[in-house]
Coordinates of C-alpha atoms in Angstrom, one line a residue:
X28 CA 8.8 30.2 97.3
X29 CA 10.0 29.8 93.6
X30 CA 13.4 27.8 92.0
X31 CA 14.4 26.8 89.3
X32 CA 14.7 22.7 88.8
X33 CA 18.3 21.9 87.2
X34 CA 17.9 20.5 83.6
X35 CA 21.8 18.9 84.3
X36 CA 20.6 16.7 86.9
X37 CA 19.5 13.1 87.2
X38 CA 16.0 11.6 87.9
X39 CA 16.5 11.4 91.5
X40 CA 17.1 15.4 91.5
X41 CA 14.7 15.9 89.6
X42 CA 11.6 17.2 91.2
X43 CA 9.7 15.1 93.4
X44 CA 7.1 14.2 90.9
X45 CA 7.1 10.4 88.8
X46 CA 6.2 11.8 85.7
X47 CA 8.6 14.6 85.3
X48 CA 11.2 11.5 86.4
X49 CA 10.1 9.4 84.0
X50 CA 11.7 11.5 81.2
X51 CA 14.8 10.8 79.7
X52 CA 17.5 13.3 80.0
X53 CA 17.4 15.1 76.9
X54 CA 13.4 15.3 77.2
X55 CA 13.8 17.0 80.8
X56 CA 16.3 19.6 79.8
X57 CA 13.2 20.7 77.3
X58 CA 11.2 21.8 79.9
X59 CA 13.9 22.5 82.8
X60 CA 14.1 25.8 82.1
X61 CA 10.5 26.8 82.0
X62 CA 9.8 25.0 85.9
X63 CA 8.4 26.8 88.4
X64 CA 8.7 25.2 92.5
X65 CA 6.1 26.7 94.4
X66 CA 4.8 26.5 97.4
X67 CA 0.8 25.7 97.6
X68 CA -1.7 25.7 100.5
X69 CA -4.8 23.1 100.9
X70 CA -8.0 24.6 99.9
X71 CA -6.0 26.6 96.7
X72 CA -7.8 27.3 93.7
X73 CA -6.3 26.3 90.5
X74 CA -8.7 26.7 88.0
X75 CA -12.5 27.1 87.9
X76 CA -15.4 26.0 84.7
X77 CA -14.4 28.1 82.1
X78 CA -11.0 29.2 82.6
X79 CA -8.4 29.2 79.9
X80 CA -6.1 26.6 81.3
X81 CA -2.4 27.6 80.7
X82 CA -0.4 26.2 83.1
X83 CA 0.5 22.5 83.9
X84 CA 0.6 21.8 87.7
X85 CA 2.8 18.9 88.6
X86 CA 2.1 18.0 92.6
X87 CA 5.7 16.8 94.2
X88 CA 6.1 14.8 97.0
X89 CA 2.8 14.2 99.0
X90 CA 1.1 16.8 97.6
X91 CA -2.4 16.2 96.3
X92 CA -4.8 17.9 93.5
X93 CA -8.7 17.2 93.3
X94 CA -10.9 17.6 90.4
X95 CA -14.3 18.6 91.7
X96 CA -17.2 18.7 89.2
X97 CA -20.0 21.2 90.4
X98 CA -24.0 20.2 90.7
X99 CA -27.0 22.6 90.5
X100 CA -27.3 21.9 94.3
X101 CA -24.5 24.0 94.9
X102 CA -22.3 20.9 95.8
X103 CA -19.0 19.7 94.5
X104 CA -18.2 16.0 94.2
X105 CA -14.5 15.0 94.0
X106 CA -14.1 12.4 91.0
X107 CA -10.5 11.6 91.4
X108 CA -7.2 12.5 93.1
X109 CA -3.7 13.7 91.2
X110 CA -0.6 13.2 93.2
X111 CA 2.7 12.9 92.3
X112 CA 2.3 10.7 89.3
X113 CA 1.2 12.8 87.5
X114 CA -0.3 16.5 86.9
X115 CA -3.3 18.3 86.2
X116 CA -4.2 21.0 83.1
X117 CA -3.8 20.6 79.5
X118 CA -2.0 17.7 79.3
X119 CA -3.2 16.8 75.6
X120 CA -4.8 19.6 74.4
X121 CA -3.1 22.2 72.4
X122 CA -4.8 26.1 72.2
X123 CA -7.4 27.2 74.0
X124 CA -8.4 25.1 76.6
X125 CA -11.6 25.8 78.6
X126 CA -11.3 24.4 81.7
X127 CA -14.2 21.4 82.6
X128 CA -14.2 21.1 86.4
X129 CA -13.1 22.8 89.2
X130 CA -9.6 21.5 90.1
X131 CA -8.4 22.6 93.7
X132 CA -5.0 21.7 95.8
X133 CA -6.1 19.1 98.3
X134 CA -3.4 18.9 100.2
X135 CA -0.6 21.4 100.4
X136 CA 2.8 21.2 99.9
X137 CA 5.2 21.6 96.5
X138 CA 3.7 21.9 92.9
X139 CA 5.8 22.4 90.3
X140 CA 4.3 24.9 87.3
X141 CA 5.2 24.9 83.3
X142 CA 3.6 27.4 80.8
X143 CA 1.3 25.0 78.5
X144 CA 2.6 26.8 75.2
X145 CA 6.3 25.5 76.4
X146 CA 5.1 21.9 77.0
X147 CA 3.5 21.9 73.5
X148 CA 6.5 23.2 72.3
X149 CA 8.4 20.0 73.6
X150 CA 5.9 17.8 72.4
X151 CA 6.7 19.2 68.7
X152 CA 10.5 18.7 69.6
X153 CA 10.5 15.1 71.1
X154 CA 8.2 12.1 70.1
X155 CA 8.9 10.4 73.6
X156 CA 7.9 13.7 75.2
X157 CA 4.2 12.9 73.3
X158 CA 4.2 9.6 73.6
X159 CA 4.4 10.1 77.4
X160 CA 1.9 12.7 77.7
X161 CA -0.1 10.9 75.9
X162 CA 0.3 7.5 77.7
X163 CA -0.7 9.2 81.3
X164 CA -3.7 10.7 79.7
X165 CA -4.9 7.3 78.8
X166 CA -4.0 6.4 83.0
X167 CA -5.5 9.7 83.8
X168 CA -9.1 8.4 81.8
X169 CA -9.3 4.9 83.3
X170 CA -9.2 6.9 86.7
X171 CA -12.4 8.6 85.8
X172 CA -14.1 5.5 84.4
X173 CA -13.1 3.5 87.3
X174 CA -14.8 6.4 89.4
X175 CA -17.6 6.4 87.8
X176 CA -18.2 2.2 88.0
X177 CA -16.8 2.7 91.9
X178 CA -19.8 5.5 92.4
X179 CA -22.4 3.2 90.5
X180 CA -21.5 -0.3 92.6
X181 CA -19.9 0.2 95.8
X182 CA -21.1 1.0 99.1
X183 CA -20.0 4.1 100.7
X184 CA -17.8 2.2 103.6
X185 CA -15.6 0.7 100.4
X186 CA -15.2 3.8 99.0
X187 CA -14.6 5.8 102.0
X188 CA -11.5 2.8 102.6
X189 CA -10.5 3.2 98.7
X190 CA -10.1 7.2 98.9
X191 CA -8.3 6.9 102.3
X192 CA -6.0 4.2 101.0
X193 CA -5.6 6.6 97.9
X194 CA -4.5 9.3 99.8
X195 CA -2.4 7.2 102.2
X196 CA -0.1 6.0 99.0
X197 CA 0.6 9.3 98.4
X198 CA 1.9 10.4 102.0
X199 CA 5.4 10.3 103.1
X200 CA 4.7 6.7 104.3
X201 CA 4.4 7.6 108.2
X202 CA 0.3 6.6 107.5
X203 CA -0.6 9.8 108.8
X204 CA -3.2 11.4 106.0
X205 CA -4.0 14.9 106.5
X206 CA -7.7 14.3 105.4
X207 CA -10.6 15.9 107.3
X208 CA -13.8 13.9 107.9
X209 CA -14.9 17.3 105.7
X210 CA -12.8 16.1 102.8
X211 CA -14.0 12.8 102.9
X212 CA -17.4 13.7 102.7
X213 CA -16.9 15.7 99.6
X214 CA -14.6 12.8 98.4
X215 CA -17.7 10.3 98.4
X216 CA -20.3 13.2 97.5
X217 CA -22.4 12.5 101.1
X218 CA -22.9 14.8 104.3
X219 CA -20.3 15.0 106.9
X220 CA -23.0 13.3 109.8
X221 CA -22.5 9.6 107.7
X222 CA -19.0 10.0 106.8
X223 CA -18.3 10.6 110.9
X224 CA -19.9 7.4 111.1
X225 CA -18.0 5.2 108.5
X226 CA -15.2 6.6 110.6
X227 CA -16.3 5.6 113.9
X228 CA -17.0 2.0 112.6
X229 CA -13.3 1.9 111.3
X230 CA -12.0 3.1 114.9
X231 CA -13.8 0.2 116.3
X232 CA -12.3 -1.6 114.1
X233 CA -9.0 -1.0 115.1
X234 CA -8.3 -0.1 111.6
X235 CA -7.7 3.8 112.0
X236 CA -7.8 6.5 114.9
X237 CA -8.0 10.7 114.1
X238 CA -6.2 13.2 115.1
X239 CA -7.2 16.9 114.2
X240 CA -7.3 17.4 111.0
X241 CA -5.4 13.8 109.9
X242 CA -6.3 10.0 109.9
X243 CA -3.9 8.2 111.3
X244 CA -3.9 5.0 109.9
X245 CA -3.5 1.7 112.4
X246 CA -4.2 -1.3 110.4
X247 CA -3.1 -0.7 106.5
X248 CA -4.5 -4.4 105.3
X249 CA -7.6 -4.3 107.7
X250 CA -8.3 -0.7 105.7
X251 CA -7.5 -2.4 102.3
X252 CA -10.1 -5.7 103.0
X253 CA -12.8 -2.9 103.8
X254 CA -12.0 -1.3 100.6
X255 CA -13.2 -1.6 97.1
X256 CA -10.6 -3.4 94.6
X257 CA -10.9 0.0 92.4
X258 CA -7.2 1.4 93.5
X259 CA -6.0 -1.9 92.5
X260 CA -7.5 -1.4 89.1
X261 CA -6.0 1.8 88.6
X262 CA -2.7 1.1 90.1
X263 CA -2.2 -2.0 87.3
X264 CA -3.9 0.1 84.5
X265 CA -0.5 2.6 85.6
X266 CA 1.8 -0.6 85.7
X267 CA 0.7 -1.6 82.1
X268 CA 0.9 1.8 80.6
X269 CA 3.6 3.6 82.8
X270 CA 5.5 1.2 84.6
X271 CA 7.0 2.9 88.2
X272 CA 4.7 6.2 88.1
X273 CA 2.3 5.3 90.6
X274 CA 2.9 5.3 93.8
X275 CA 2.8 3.1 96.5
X276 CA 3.2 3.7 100.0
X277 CA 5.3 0.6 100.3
X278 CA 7.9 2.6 98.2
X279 CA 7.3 5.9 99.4
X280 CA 10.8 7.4 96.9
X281 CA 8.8 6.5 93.8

């Protein structure tokens, strides 16, 4: 399913992504024209090592992207999770862009697409345009740092908590995540046998029950003691740089 965003309308019709609202009017009706609405499964491949990335992919709504950095066992780990504040592919780089990691849609729903050239093309036109690019790239890095700290410190149990409440902020707010003990497992790099446990200590907990193919989330602050403060981190790093992008699942319209 493809259509065409309006570059006439305001932030709230806008599509359901926090950076594409974040521009001013003038800097939307840049890149209106050239936005693609499509429709995208879980599991979807957007770009693989080595591919020339030309498209920027926008997730809307409670869509998710994953990057997913391959190992010579043959297994991918999941370093961070793109939702709708923000987007994935090329978002500094002009030219030829090889792409790094694998990046794959993690949970379906709307993406929106726009041709890299015409985004650069924007950037050359409008300062602000840069400047905001430029600002979520900065959020985008202290994700992966934060990552990489989280990996190095925490035990599995906190990050198991921080990637659910990660996901969970970017739902629809009914605290239903569509997240597979499968996903998790790749999520925090360990077999699927200890990530059923972690789960199974939660549900005793009271904290969270599953459903197939969802976590159904019970107890949102008993979930957030068990967790690492490293969405926290994040979330403020956002709030300094790009104030009202990240979401929240207290404010699920933002």
């Amino acid at each position: 399913m493809h259509s065409k965003p309006d570059a006439s309308a305001g932030a709230s019709d806008r599509p359901f992504n926090n950076l594409l609202r974040r521009l001013n009017a003038a800097d939307f009706a840049l890149l209106a024209p050239y936005l693609s609405l499509v429709e995208a499964a879980a599991g979807d491949l957007l770009y693989n090592p080595g591919d020339d990335v030309g498209t920027v992919h926008f997730p809307c709504g409670p869509s998710l992207a994953s990057y997913l950095v391959p190992n010579e066992d043959g297994r991918d780990v999941e370093t961070i999770l793109v939702g709708r504040e923000g987007a994935v592919g090329g978002i500094v780089s002009q030219g030829f862009l090889p792409a790094y990691t694998r990046i794959t849609v993690k949970f379906g729903g709307p993406f929106v697409r726009l041709p890299i050239t015409r985004l650069d093309m924007a950037k050359l036109a409008s300062p602000s345009i840069r400047n905001i690019f430029a600002r979520y790239a900065d959020c985008m890095l202290a994700q992966m740092f934060q990552s990489t700290a989280c990996n190095a410190v925490h035990s599995i149990e906190q990050r198991a908590a921080k990637w659910i409440i990660s996901a969970m902020e970017r739902t629809d707010g009914d605290g239903v995540v569509p997240l597979t003990h499968e996903q998790l497992a790749t999520l925090l790099g360990v077999g699927r046998s200890y990530t059923s446990r972690v789960i199974q200590s939660f549900k005793a907990e009271g904290v969270l029950d599953t459903r197939r193919g969802a976590v159904v989330i019970r107890n949102p602050d008993g979930l957030r003691q068990r967790a690492c403060p490293c969405n926290d981190a994040v979330r403020e790093h956002f709030e300094t740089v790009l104030r009202g992008v990240y979401p929240s699942e207290d404010n699920p319209s933002n």
